[in-house]
């Protein structure tokens, strides 16, 4: 430890030292203290009659016999000034006198350095310092255990209790002993206050000269709320009367007030000063309640104000203050009194000392603040909004300024194990607009000496009641912090860690300037409660944001990243995820053989990652089924079977809910004929916009959602003119709580009634007109404008099933390619069509037809009347045949087979040279 102190003094990094001791050393060095200098101020004017001393002396008298050895028990005030010292072994007295540990000397940390008394008061919690852990060299031969004493009523630290011995005599049990002594002193303070309250009550009862066997009071001198239960007042009216009575009690002088009740009647409250024979000054508050007939009973106001010295109401018999604890009457009814000259019955509401009433008011307001924070903090799943709500609740009721700073790693959705790194200012609450704090969205780091950095490093809340004595805070930004101290008058600070589920999120700092009282331990406890609630809300919000972003990223990765190149339609799309979470909407534009295109829109019921993953599985399945050139009804039937199998697997494994309820619309458009074939499974029908602007919903038979099974899907065939628009969408486009579905359809018609617009402009116009303010479901929109192949782009030959037609076809193909300026493809095209036609003549049945399409690629098709599909195989070296289809596959970019009602079509595609 001695070597560690030397390294610390030289500015080196220190390890193996307890964090509280290291922080105290840092504060001492910042204050300019030196280990070799030890000068303490002395104050001869000691308050030995303070409540702390009166409460501590009986406790010291009880525990002193237990420590007859070389130990010393010491009581100090809140500033560290020694008030009482009791030593078990007188041989220790000269040693304590040598270090000035005797009544009158002040052992504050800013004066004595790291020590049990000063550090316990500085950090406001139990502390022990042993040997070389002391900052001053003259204290390093001692061990001290100290704990601050909290006044149970005011919430303020009245002083500290300390046990000091030689370092070699220190024992672990001393820490628990000093904690028990502290608890006993605090209980003694509470008992003393309760006894004083009962004494005031007795003085009041005897002064009124009433039998008064029906008064009930709590420990703070407040009449129980049930005492008004027989008056017919509601609980709310009883609370209002208690609140106003406490305010009157705080004044401690004669005062009257009218209170309007919820029934419209008026109650009168009167505060009377009371003085006990032993000199305790208090007050009693009576209530004159309105009669049940509804007539208000008013209490005459005092003609003249009472003198500054309250009138002493002497009891009928001498009433010396009892030595023991008198018992309060236990009958739970309020005392009935009467005001002289009024003839009206009154009820005792409150009795006690004004200071106790003030503490009761503060406690009630703090409870109200906690209740308000529980309602106002965390109304949304938005991190920035929640941070702002915390600042709004705390200002100005608790603090004049509040800053909320989150770790940048937390905002990046990392589970930050380390509490270091840059912070991001999320919210600033201020009673003024010109306070020079870091602005919102600023990124910065706290200097290690600041309270915020110490809070992040230790995980403990930091309270600095006097910022002028906290130079480490100034090191963050000397110019800015000087303005806060001088211009804004900030004098007190407390900083609390934002932590939830073991994850450190950031730090919240509270400042005071307008409020003259510095922060106390009760303020720190209140701040910790508010911050703890806000931390849970912020953590929930950031986790939701992370999961929502991950789900959106997953869904977007599963959606098309763009539209494929094809010549059948001109297409544009919009996709907008729901605010409450991603859904399972998807769309697709899939090029098919024969220059055709498949248009798909689907929706998986539900939200979240599960819905997005299901959407990805269905979309993949549709691509695979589309590659087989299935008709829309056949494809939906296969998809329905797949969903049923997936549901059965999920239910069999007990892994969760199935995906029944998914909807889908599948359409195939052929630009060579203008025919559009479509079918739907529980999905809204598409909208058709003719070139003249007429908008209709396609007359498409409805089908059951995917996963129900047993019912066939029906197909509708439409012929679309050139330039028609086919609009596919999900139900999220029409749904809005402000309108019904019919109104949504009519608004969609109006938005689409402009056929001259390109699909991109149509998409934007529809979204502007239809998009809800807060979409609860994903919105998917796919707008396509149809194209047609010119007759000059199509060449068709109907041929007999005879071998000699192969040479005739070659000649016709050569002429057609010349007309299309595609002579470069003549050799490969002749070879491909010769092999396909030869196979059809040899293995299939008629009629035969050959068709060539000049679209984005050169498409060759050979159709026959057989449903037998050819198979690609590798011929052996001894085989005389079996190589034709292999050559076709090598020469064409793509090839395949699709089935028709009368047979099949074998097709190939070749890229057209630039």
PDB file of C-alpha atoms in Angstrom, residues 159-426:
ATOM      1  CA  UNK A 159     -23.325  13.872  11.395  1.00  0.00           C
ATOM      2  CA  UNK A 160     -21.291  10.702  11.687  1.00  0.00           C
ATOM      3  CA  UNK A 161     -20.336   8.036  14.206  1.00  0.00           C
ATOM      4  CA  UNK A 162     -16.757   6.776  14.114  1.00  0.00           C
ATOM      5  CA  UNK A 163     -14.670   4.049  15.744  1.00  0.00           C
ATOM      6  CA  UNK A 164     -10.877   4.621  15.792  1.00  0.00           C
ATOM      7  CA  UNK A 165      -8.120   2.283  16.958  1.00  0.00           C
ATOM      8  CA  UNK A 166      -4.542   1.420  16.157  1.00  0.00           C
ATOM      9  CA  UNK A 167      -4.130  -0.178  12.741  1.00  0.00           C
ATOM     10  CA  UNK A 168      -2.860  -3.376  14.327  1.00  0.00           C
ATOM     11  CA  UNK A 169      -5.956  -3.642  16.543  1.00  0.00           C
ATOM     12  CA  UNK A 170      -8.503  -3.407  13.670  1.00  0.00           C
ATOM     13  CA  UNK A 171     -10.992  -6.284  13.405  1.00  0.00           C
ATOM     14  CA  UNK A 172     -13.597  -7.073  10.694  1.00  0.00           C
ATOM     15  CA  UNK A 173     -16.377  -7.056  13.325  1.00  0.00           C
ATOM     16  CA  UNK A 174     -15.815  -3.339  13.904  1.00  0.00           C
ATOM     17  CA  UNK A 175     -17.504  -2.461  10.629  1.00  0.00           C
ATOM     18  CA  UNK A 176     -20.730  -4.246  11.550  1.00  0.00           C
ATOM     19  CA  UNK A 177     -20.546  -2.766  15.065  1.00  0.00           C
ATOM     20  CA  UNK A 178     -20.367   0.814  13.800  1.00  0.00           C
ATOM     21  CA  UNK A 179     -23.254   0.143  11.437  1.00  0.00           C
ATOM     22  CA  UNK A 180     -25.417  -1.113  14.321  1.00  0.00           C
ATOM     23  CA  UNK A 181     -24.433   1.931  16.398  1.00  0.00           C
ATOM     24  CA  UNK A 182     -25.460   4.217  13.548  1.00  0.00           C
ATOM     25  CA  UNK A 183     -28.833   2.462  13.234  1.00  0.00           C
ATOM     26  CA  UNK A 184     -29.423   2.787  16.976  1.00  0.00           C
ATOM     27  CA  UNK A 185     -28.731   6.539  16.904  1.00  0.00           C
ATOM     28  CA  UNK A 186     -31.117   7.044  13.999  1.00  0.00           C
ATOM     29  CA  UNK A 187     -33.832   5.093  15.817  1.00  0.00           C
ATOM     30  CA  UNK A 188     -33.208   7.182  18.944  1.00  0.00           C
ATOM     31  CA  UNK A 189     -33.728  10.369  16.882  1.00  0.00           C
ATOM     32  CA  UNK A 190     -37.043   9.022  15.616  1.00  0.00           C
ATOM     33  CA  UNK A 191     -38.183   7.992  19.097  1.00  0.00           C
ATOM     34  CA  UNK A 192     -37.289  11.427  20.466  1.00  0.00           C
ATOM     35  CA  UNK A 193     -39.329  13.152  17.729  1.00  0.00           C
ATOM     36  CA  UNK A 194     -42.297  10.846  18.379  1.00  0.00           C
ATOM     37  CA  UNK A 195     -42.141  11.612  22.086  1.00  0.00           C
ATOM     38  CA  UNK A 196     -42.126  15.349  21.370  1.00  0.00           C
ATOM     39  CA  UNK A 197     -45.132  14.954  19.084  1.00  0.00           C
ATOM     40  CA  UNK A 198     -47.067  13.120  21.777  1.00  0.00           C
ATOM     41  CA  UNK A 199     -46.157  15.793  24.271  1.00  0.00           C
ATOM     42  CA  UNK A 200     -47.567  18.460  21.972  1.00  0.00           C
ATOM     43  CA  UNK A 201     -50.735  16.395  21.578  1.00  0.00           C
ATOM     44  CA  UNK A 202     -51.166  16.080  25.345  1.00  0.00           C
ATOM     45  CA  UNK A 203     -50.708  19.836  25.757  1.00  0.00           C
ATOM     46  CA  UNK A 204     -53.356  20.472  23.110  1.00  0.00           C
ATOM     47  CA  UNK A 205     -55.856  18.057  24.662  1.00  0.00           C
ATOM     48  CA  UNK A 206     -55.460  19.478  28.145  1.00  0.00           C
ATOM     49  CA  UNK A 207     -55.506  23.059  26.906  1.00  0.00           C
ATOM     50  CA  UNK A 208     -58.899  22.492  25.273  1.00  0.00           C
ATOM     51  CA  UNK A 209     -60.183  21.021  28.559  1.00  0.00           C
ATOM     52  CA  UNK A 210     -61.900  18.162  26.788  1.00  0.00           C
ATOM     53  CA  UNK A 211     -62.146  14.495  27.697  1.00  0.00           C
ATOM     54  CA  UNK A 212     -60.529  13.801  24.291  1.00  0.00           C
ATOM     55  CA  UNK A 213     -60.254  10.034  24.489  1.00  0.00           C
ATOM     56  CA  UNK A 214     -60.724   9.748  20.718  1.00  0.00           C
ATOM     57  CA  UNK A 215     -57.572  11.128  19.093  1.00  0.00           C
ATOM     58  CA  UNK A 216     -55.357   8.959  16.897  1.00  0.00           C
ATOM     59  CA  UNK A 217     -51.955  10.111  15.601  1.00  0.00           C
ATOM     60  CA  UNK A 218     -49.184   8.496  13.591  1.00  0.00           C
ATOM     61  CA  UNK A 219     -45.472   8.663  14.317  1.00  0.00           C
ATOM     62  CA  UNK A 220     -45.257  11.992  12.523  1.00  0.00           C
ATOM     63  CA  UNK A 221     -48.188  13.431  14.438  1.00  0.00           C
ATOM     64  CA  UNK A 222     -50.739  13.111  11.618  1.00  0.00           C
ATOM     65  CA  UNK A 223     -54.287  12.109  12.531  1.00  0.00           C
ATOM     66  CA  UNK A 224     -55.209   8.898  10.760  1.00  0.00           C
ATOM     67  CA  UNK A 225     -57.303   9.352   7.620  1.00  0.00           C
ATOM     68  CA  UNK A 226     -59.883   6.929   9.028  1.00  0.00           C
ATOM     69  CA  UNK A 227     -60.619   9.510  11.695  1.00  0.00           C
ATOM     70  CA  UNK A 228     -62.760  11.336   9.130  1.00  0.00           C
ATOM     71  CA  UNK A 229     -64.468   8.219   7.907  1.00  0.00           C
ATOM     72  CA  UNK A 230     -67.750   8.881   9.732  1.00  0.00           C
ATOM     73  CA  UNK A 231     -68.216  12.322   8.195  1.00  0.00           C
ATOM     74  CA  UNK A 232     -69.341  11.126   4.793  1.00  0.00           C
ATOM     75  CA  UNK A 233     -66.311  12.653   3.051  1.00  0.00           C
ATOM     76  CA  UNK A 234     -64.774  10.852   0.105  1.00  0.00           C
ATOM     77  CA  UNK A 235     -61.204   9.631   0.268  1.00  0.00           C
ATOM     78  CA  UNK A 236     -60.180  12.359  -2.149  1.00  0.00           C
ATOM     79  CA  UNK A 237     -61.674  15.066   0.104  1.00  0.00           C
ATOM     80  CA  UNK A 238     -59.915  13.558   3.105  1.00  0.00           C
ATOM     81  CA  UNK A 239     -56.574  13.711   1.269  1.00  0.00           C
ATOM     82  CA  UNK A 240     -57.198  17.344   0.291  1.00  0.00           C
ATOM     83  CA  UNK A 241     -57.934  18.268   3.920  1.00  0.00           C
ATOM     84  CA  UNK A 242     -54.796  16.484   5.119  1.00  0.00           C
ATOM     85  CA  UNK A 243     -52.670  18.274   2.515  1.00  0.00           C
ATOM     86  CA  UNK A 244     -53.970  21.699   3.463  1.00  0.00           C
ATOM     87  CA  UNK A 245     -53.679  20.920   7.187  1.00  0.00           C
ATOM     88  CA  UNK A 246     -50.005  20.026   6.721  1.00  0.00           C
ATOM     89  CA  UNK A 247     -49.383  23.356   4.962  1.00  0.00           C
ATOM     90  CA  UNK A 248     -50.974  25.237   7.865  1.00  0.00           C
ATOM     91  CA  UNK A 249     -48.949  23.250  10.382  1.00  0.00           C
ATOM     92  CA  UNK A 250     -45.741  24.257   8.624  1.00  0.00           C
ATOM     93  CA  UNK A 251     -46.496  27.919   9.385  1.00  0.00           C
ATOM     94  CA  UNK A 252     -46.770  27.382  13.141  1.00  0.00           C
ATOM     95  CA  UNK A 253     -48.930  30.516  13.647  1.00  0.00           C
ATOM     96  CA  UNK A 254     -52.642  31.174  13.945  1.00  0.00           C
ATOM     97  CA  UNK A 255     -54.122  30.780  10.490  1.00  0.00           C
ATOM     98  CA  UNK A 256     -57.414  29.827   8.879  1.00  0.00           C
ATOM     99  CA  UNK A 257     -58.205  28.436   5.445  1.00  0.00           C
ATOM    100  CA  UNK A 258     -61.235  27.432   3.442  1.00  0.00           C
ATOM    101  CA  UNK A 259     -61.142  24.158   1.504  1.00  0.00           C
ATOM    102  CA  UNK A 260     -63.607  23.478  -1.311  1.00  0.00           C
ATOM    103  CA  UNK A 261     -64.734  19.853  -1.302  1.00  0.00           C
ATOM    104  CA  UNK A 262     -65.773  17.772  -4.282  1.00  0.00           C
ATOM    105  CA  UNK A 263     -69.436  18.076  -3.255  1.00  0.00           C
ATOM    106  CA  UNK A 264     -69.284  21.854  -3.569  1.00  0.00           C
ATOM    107  CA  UNK A 265     -69.354  22.371   0.192  1.00  0.00           C
ATOM    108  CA  UNK A 266     -66.705  24.306   2.094  1.00  0.00           C
ATOM    109  CA  UNK A 267     -64.690  23.099   5.091  1.00  0.00           C
ATOM    110  CA  UNK A 268     -62.823  25.479   7.415  1.00  0.00           C
ATOM    111  CA  UNK A 269     -59.390  24.691   8.830  1.00  0.00           C
ATOM    112  CA  UNK A 270     -57.862  26.532  11.828  1.00  0.00           C
ATOM    113  CA  UNK A 271     -54.233  26.265  12.951  1.00  0.00           C
ATOM    114  CA  UNK A 272     -53.580  27.007  16.674  1.00  0.00           C
ATOM    115  CA  UNK A 273     -50.072  27.268  18.211  1.00  0.00           C
ATOM    116  CA  UNK A 274     -49.395  25.013  21.194  1.00  0.00           C
ATOM    117  CA  UNK A 275     -46.584  25.215  23.738  1.00  0.00           C
ATOM    118  CA  UNK A 276     -45.862  22.435  26.245  1.00  0.00           C
ATOM    119  CA  UNK A 277     -44.812  23.201  29.812  1.00  0.00           C
ATOM    120  CA  UNK A 278     -41.322  21.996  28.936  1.00  0.00           C
ATOM    121  CA  UNK A 279     -41.053  24.599  26.152  1.00  0.00           C
ATOM    122  CA  UNK A 280     -41.760  22.530  23.024  1.00  0.00           C
ATOM    123  CA  UNK A 281     -43.534  24.685  20.418  1.00  0.00           C
ATOM    124  CA  UNK A 282     -46.034  23.018  18.138  1.00  0.00           C
ATOM    125  CA  UNK A 283     -49.354  23.526  16.451  1.00  0.00           C
ATOM    126  CA  UNK A 284     -52.728  21.828  16.069  1.00  0.00           C
ATOM    127  CA  UNK A 285     -55.025  21.992  13.061  1.00  0.00           C
ATOM    128  CA  UNK A 286     -58.784  21.641  13.545  1.00  0.00           C
ATOM    129  CA  UNK A 287     -61.450  21.178  10.900  1.00  0.00           C
ATOM    130  CA  UNK A 288     -64.965  22.560  10.942  1.00  0.00           C
ATOM    131  CA  UNK A 289     -66.820  20.321   8.515  1.00  0.00           C
ATOM    132  CA  UNK A 290     -70.026  21.267   6.710  1.00  0.00           C
ATOM    133  CA  UNK A 291     -73.233  19.733   7.889  1.00  0.00           C
ATOM    134  CA  UNK A 292     -74.862  16.978   5.871  1.00  0.00           C
ATOM    135  CA  UNK A 293     -77.644  19.397   4.918  1.00  0.00           C
ATOM    136  CA  UNK A 294     -75.199  21.134   2.629  1.00  0.00           C
ATOM    137  CA  UNK A 295     -74.891  24.446   4.541  1.00  0.00           C
ATOM    138  CA  UNK A 296     -71.309  25.568   5.019  1.00  0.00           C
ATOM    139  CA  UNK A 297     -70.157  26.091   8.575  1.00  0.00           C
ATOM    140  CA  UNK A 298     -67.631  28.892   8.639  1.00  0.00           C
ATOM    141  CA  UNK A 299     -65.173  29.567  11.405  1.00  0.00           C
ATOM    142  CA  UNK A 300     -64.779  33.194  12.482  1.00  0.00           C
ATOM    143  CA  UNK A 301     -61.407  34.485  11.412  1.00  0.00           C
ATOM    144  CA  UNK A 302     -59.121  35.968  14.078  1.00  0.00           C
ATOM    145  CA  UNK A 303     -59.742  39.672  14.564  1.00  0.00           C
ATOM    146  CA  UNK A 304     -56.065  40.491  14.997  1.00  0.00           C
ATOM    147  CA  UNK A 305     -52.928  38.517  14.200  1.00  0.00           C
ATOM    148  CA  UNK A 306     -51.379  36.701  17.102  1.00  0.00           C
ATOM    149  CA  UNK A 307     -48.124  38.095  18.487  1.00  0.00           C
ATOM    150  CA  UNK A 308     -44.860  36.555  17.363  1.00  0.00           C
ATOM    151  CA  UNK A 309     -44.644  34.582  20.611  1.00  0.00           C
ATOM    152  CA  UNK A 310     -47.503  32.048  20.485  1.00  0.00           C
ATOM    153  CA  UNK A 311     -49.841  32.065  23.429  1.00  0.00           C
ATOM    154  CA  UNK A 312     -49.027  29.447  26.017  1.00  0.00           C
ATOM    155  CA  UNK A 313     -51.995  27.237  26.685  1.00  0.00           C
ATOM    156  CA  UNK A 314     -51.462  25.892  30.183  1.00  0.00           C
ATOM    157  CA  UNK A 315     -53.183  22.626  31.028  1.00  0.00           C
ATOM    158  CA  UNK A 316     -55.654  22.315  33.882  1.00  0.00           C
ATOM    159  CA  UNK A 317     -53.042  20.481  35.941  1.00  0.00           C
ATOM    160  CA  UNK A 318     -49.253  20.755  35.754  1.00  0.00           C
ATOM    161  CA  UNK A 319     -48.030  18.541  32.944  1.00  0.00           C
ATOM    162  CA  UNK A 320     -44.297  18.000  33.237  1.00  0.00           C
ATOM    163  CA  UNK A 321     -42.771  16.293  30.208  1.00  0.00           C
ATOM    164  CA  UNK A 322     -42.649  12.611  31.049  1.00  0.00           C
ATOM    165  CA  UNK A 323     -39.321  10.857  31.143  1.00  0.00           C
ATOM    166  CA  UNK A 324     -40.688   7.821  29.422  1.00  0.00           C
ATOM    167  CA  UNK A 325     -42.610   7.531  26.197  1.00  0.00           C
ATOM    168  CA  UNK A 326     -46.265   8.402  26.795  1.00  0.00           C
ATOM    169  CA  UNK A 327     -48.873   6.374  25.009  1.00  0.00           C
ATOM    170  CA  UNK A 328     -51.142   8.033  22.503  1.00  0.00           C
ATOM    171  CA  UNK A 329     -54.870   7.397  22.705  1.00  0.00           C
ATOM    172  CA  UNK A 330     -55.840   4.515  20.441  1.00  0.00           C
ATOM    173  CA  UNK A 331     -59.516   5.105  19.634  1.00  0.00           C
ATOM    174  CA  UNK A 332     -59.632   5.664  15.845  1.00  0.00           C
ATOM    175  CA  UNK A 333     -61.908   8.695  15.840  1.00  0.00           C
ATOM    176  CA  UNK A 334     -61.021  12.340  15.510  1.00  0.00           C
ATOM    177  CA  UNK A 335     -61.327  14.543  18.568  1.00  0.00           C
ATOM    178  CA  UNK A 336     -64.312  16.828  18.482  1.00  0.00           C
ATOM    179  CA  UNK A 337     -63.703  20.360  19.722  1.00  0.00           C
ATOM    180  CA  UNK A 338     -65.622  23.572  19.526  1.00  0.00           C
ATOM    181  CA  UNK A 339     -64.478  27.026  18.761  1.00  0.00           C
ATOM    182  CA  UNK A 340     -65.355  29.568  21.444  1.00  0.00           C
ATOM    183  CA  UNK A 341     -68.213  31.700  20.280  1.00  0.00           C
ATOM    184  CA  UNK A 342     -69.086  29.646  17.241  1.00  0.00           C
ATOM    185  CA  UNK A 343     -70.981  26.796  18.752  1.00  0.00           C
ATOM    186  CA  UNK A 344     -69.797  24.538  15.934  1.00  0.00           C
ATOM    187  CA  UNK A 345     -68.156  21.135  16.392  1.00  0.00           C
ATOM    188  CA  UNK A 346     -64.573  20.745  15.096  1.00  0.00           C
ATOM    189  CA  UNK A 347     -62.345  17.754  14.471  1.00  0.00           C
ATOM    190  CA  UNK A 348     -58.635  17.491  15.109  1.00  0.00           C
ATOM    191  CA  UNK A 349     -56.784  16.822  11.849  1.00  0.00           C
ATOM    192  CA  UNK A 350     -53.132  17.322  12.656  1.00  0.00           C
ATOM    193  CA  UNK A 351     -50.873  18.029  15.603  1.00  0.00           C
ATOM    194  CA  UNK A 352     -47.106  18.373  15.760  1.00  0.00           C
ATOM    195  CA  UNK A 353     -44.128  20.642  15.305  1.00  0.00           C
ATOM    196  CA  UNK A 354     -43.861  22.852  12.194  1.00  0.00           C
ATOM    197  CA  UNK A 355     -40.594  21.241  11.128  1.00  0.00           C
ATOM    198  CA  UNK A 356     -42.230  17.825  11.166  1.00  0.00           C
ATOM    199  CA  UNK A 357     -45.061  19.183   9.031  1.00  0.00           C
ATOM    200  CA  UNK A 358     -42.551  20.529   6.559  1.00  0.00           C
ATOM    201  CA  UNK A 359     -40.848  17.137   6.357  1.00  0.00           C
ATOM    202  CA  UNK A 360     -44.230  15.491   5.806  1.00  0.00           C
ATOM    203  CA  UNK A 361     -44.913  17.894   2.940  1.00  0.00           C
ATOM    204  CA  UNK A 362     -41.571  17.102   1.365  1.00  0.00           C
ATOM    205  CA  UNK A 363     -42.167  13.378   1.702  1.00  0.00           C
ATOM    206  CA  UNK A 364     -45.605  13.635   0.132  1.00  0.00           C
ATOM    207  CA  UNK A 365     -44.289  15.661  -2.782  1.00  0.00           C
ATOM    208  CA  UNK A 366     -41.541  13.157  -3.375  1.00  0.00           C
ATOM    209  CA  UNK A 367     -44.056  10.346  -3.440  1.00  0.00           C
ATOM    210  CA  UNK A 368     -46.118  12.346  -5.903  1.00  0.00           C
ATOM    211  CA  UNK A 369     -43.036  12.848  -8.066  1.00  0.00           C
ATOM    212  CA  UNK A 370     -42.360   9.100  -8.069  1.00  0.00           C
ATOM    213  CA  UNK A 371     -45.963   8.436  -9.022  1.00  0.00           C
ATOM    214  CA  UNK A 372     -45.794  11.046 -11.767  1.00  0.00           C
ATOM    215  CA  UNK A 373     -42.562   9.548 -13.062  1.00  0.00           C
ATOM    216  CA  UNK A 374     -44.138   6.103 -13.266  1.00  0.00           C
ATOM    217  CA  UNK A 375     -46.889   7.519 -15.470  1.00  0.00           C
ATOM    218  CA  UNK A 376     -44.957   9.979 -17.637  1.00  0.00           C
ATOM    219  CA  UNK A 377     -41.684   8.112 -18.224  1.00  0.00           C
ATOM    220  CA  UNK A 378     -41.739   5.357 -20.835  1.00  0.00           C
ATOM    221  CA  UNK A 379     -44.871   6.235 -22.773  1.00  0.00           C
ATOM    222  CA  UNK A 380     -43.239   5.163 -26.055  1.00  0.00           C
ATOM    223  CA  UNK A 381     -40.638   2.687 -27.254  1.00  0.00           C
ATOM    224  CA  UNK A 382     -38.349   5.499 -28.346  1.00  0.00           C
ATOM    225  CA  UNK A 383     -35.004   5.974 -26.583  1.00  0.00           C
ATOM    226  CA  UNK A 384     -34.722   9.731 -27.163  1.00  0.00           C
ATOM    227  CA  UNK A 385     -38.344  10.345 -26.147  1.00  0.00           C
ATOM    228  CA  UNK A 386     -37.914   8.356 -22.921  1.00  0.00           C
ATOM    229  CA  UNK A 387     -34.748  10.274 -22.012  1.00  0.00           C
ATOM    230  CA  UNK A 388     -36.577  13.564 -22.606  1.00  0.00           C
ATOM    231  CA  UNK A 389     -39.473  12.399 -20.427  1.00  0.00           C
ATOM    232  CA  UNK A 390     -37.071  11.700 -17.551  1.00  0.00           C
ATOM    233  CA  UNK A 391     -35.640  15.217 -17.835  1.00  0.00           C
ATOM    234  CA  UNK A 392     -39.118  16.772 -18.022  1.00  0.00           C
ATOM    235  CA  UNK A 393     -40.296  14.969 -14.870  1.00  0.00           C
ATOM    236  CA  UNK A 394     -37.224  15.930 -12.809  1.00  0.00           C
ATOM    237  CA  UNK A 395     -37.220  19.629 -13.812  1.00  0.00           C
ATOM    238  CA  UNK A 396     -38.070  21.728 -11.844  1.00  0.00           C
ATOM    239  CA  UNK A 397     -39.544  19.561  -9.088  1.00  0.00           C
ATOM    240  CA  UNK A 398     -36.283  17.830  -8.156  1.00  0.00           C
ATOM    241  CA  UNK A 399     -33.543  19.676 -10.033  1.00  0.00           C
ATOM    242  CA  UNK A 400     -33.056  22.853 -12.039  1.00  0.00           C
ATOM    243  CA  UNK A 401     -31.061  21.118 -14.770  1.00  0.00           C
ATOM    244  CA  UNK A 402     -30.857  17.484 -15.891  1.00  0.00           C
ATOM    245  CA  UNK A 403     -28.675  15.870 -18.543  1.00  0.00           C
ATOM    246  CA  UNK A 404     -29.120  12.311 -19.842  1.00  0.00           C
ATOM    247  CA  UNK A 405     -26.088  10.740 -21.525  1.00  0.00           C
ATOM    248  CA  UNK A 406     -26.030   7.258 -23.071  1.00  0.00           C
ATOM    249  CA  UNK A 407     -22.989   5.242 -24.034  1.00  0.00           C
ATOM    250  CA  UNK A 408     -22.428   5.272 -27.775  1.00  0.00           C
ATOM    251  CA  UNK A 409     -21.855   1.523 -27.679  1.00  0.00           C
ATOM    252  CA  UNK A 410     -25.347   1.075 -26.225  1.00  0.00           C
ATOM    253  CA  UNK A 411     -26.881   3.127 -29.018  1.00  0.00           C
ATOM    254  CA  UNK A 412     -24.997   0.878 -31.440  1.00  0.00           C
ATOM    255  CA  UNK A 413     -26.875  -2.046 -29.822  1.00  0.00           C
ATOM    256  CA  UNK A 414     -23.808  -3.541 -28.234  1.00  0.00           C
ATOM    257  CA  UNK A 415     -24.138  -5.220 -24.860  1.00  0.00           C
ATOM    258  CA  UNK A 416     -21.486  -2.933 -23.390  1.00  0.00           C
ATOM    259  CA  UNK A 417     -19.567  -4.858 -20.752  1.00  0.00           C
ATOM    260  CA  UNK A 418     -17.186  -1.936 -20.310  1.00  0.00           C
ATOM    261  CA  UNK A 419     -18.493   1.401 -19.130  1.00  0.00           C
ATOM    262  CA  UNK A 420     -15.936   3.492 -20.976  1.00  0.00           C
ATOM    263  CA  UNK A 421     -16.044   5.080 -24.379  1.00  0.00           C
ATOM    264  CA  UNK A 422     -17.806   8.109 -25.807  1.00  0.00           C
ATOM    265  CA  UNK A 423     -21.231   9.182 -24.657  1.00  0.00           C
ATOM    266  CA  UNK A 424     -24.116  10.646 -26.609  1.00  0.00           C
ATOM    267  CA  UNK A 425     -26.236  13.389 -25.051  1.00  0.00           C
ATOM    268  CA  UNK A 426     -29.838  12.285 -25.430  1.00  0.00           C
TER     269      UNK A 426
END
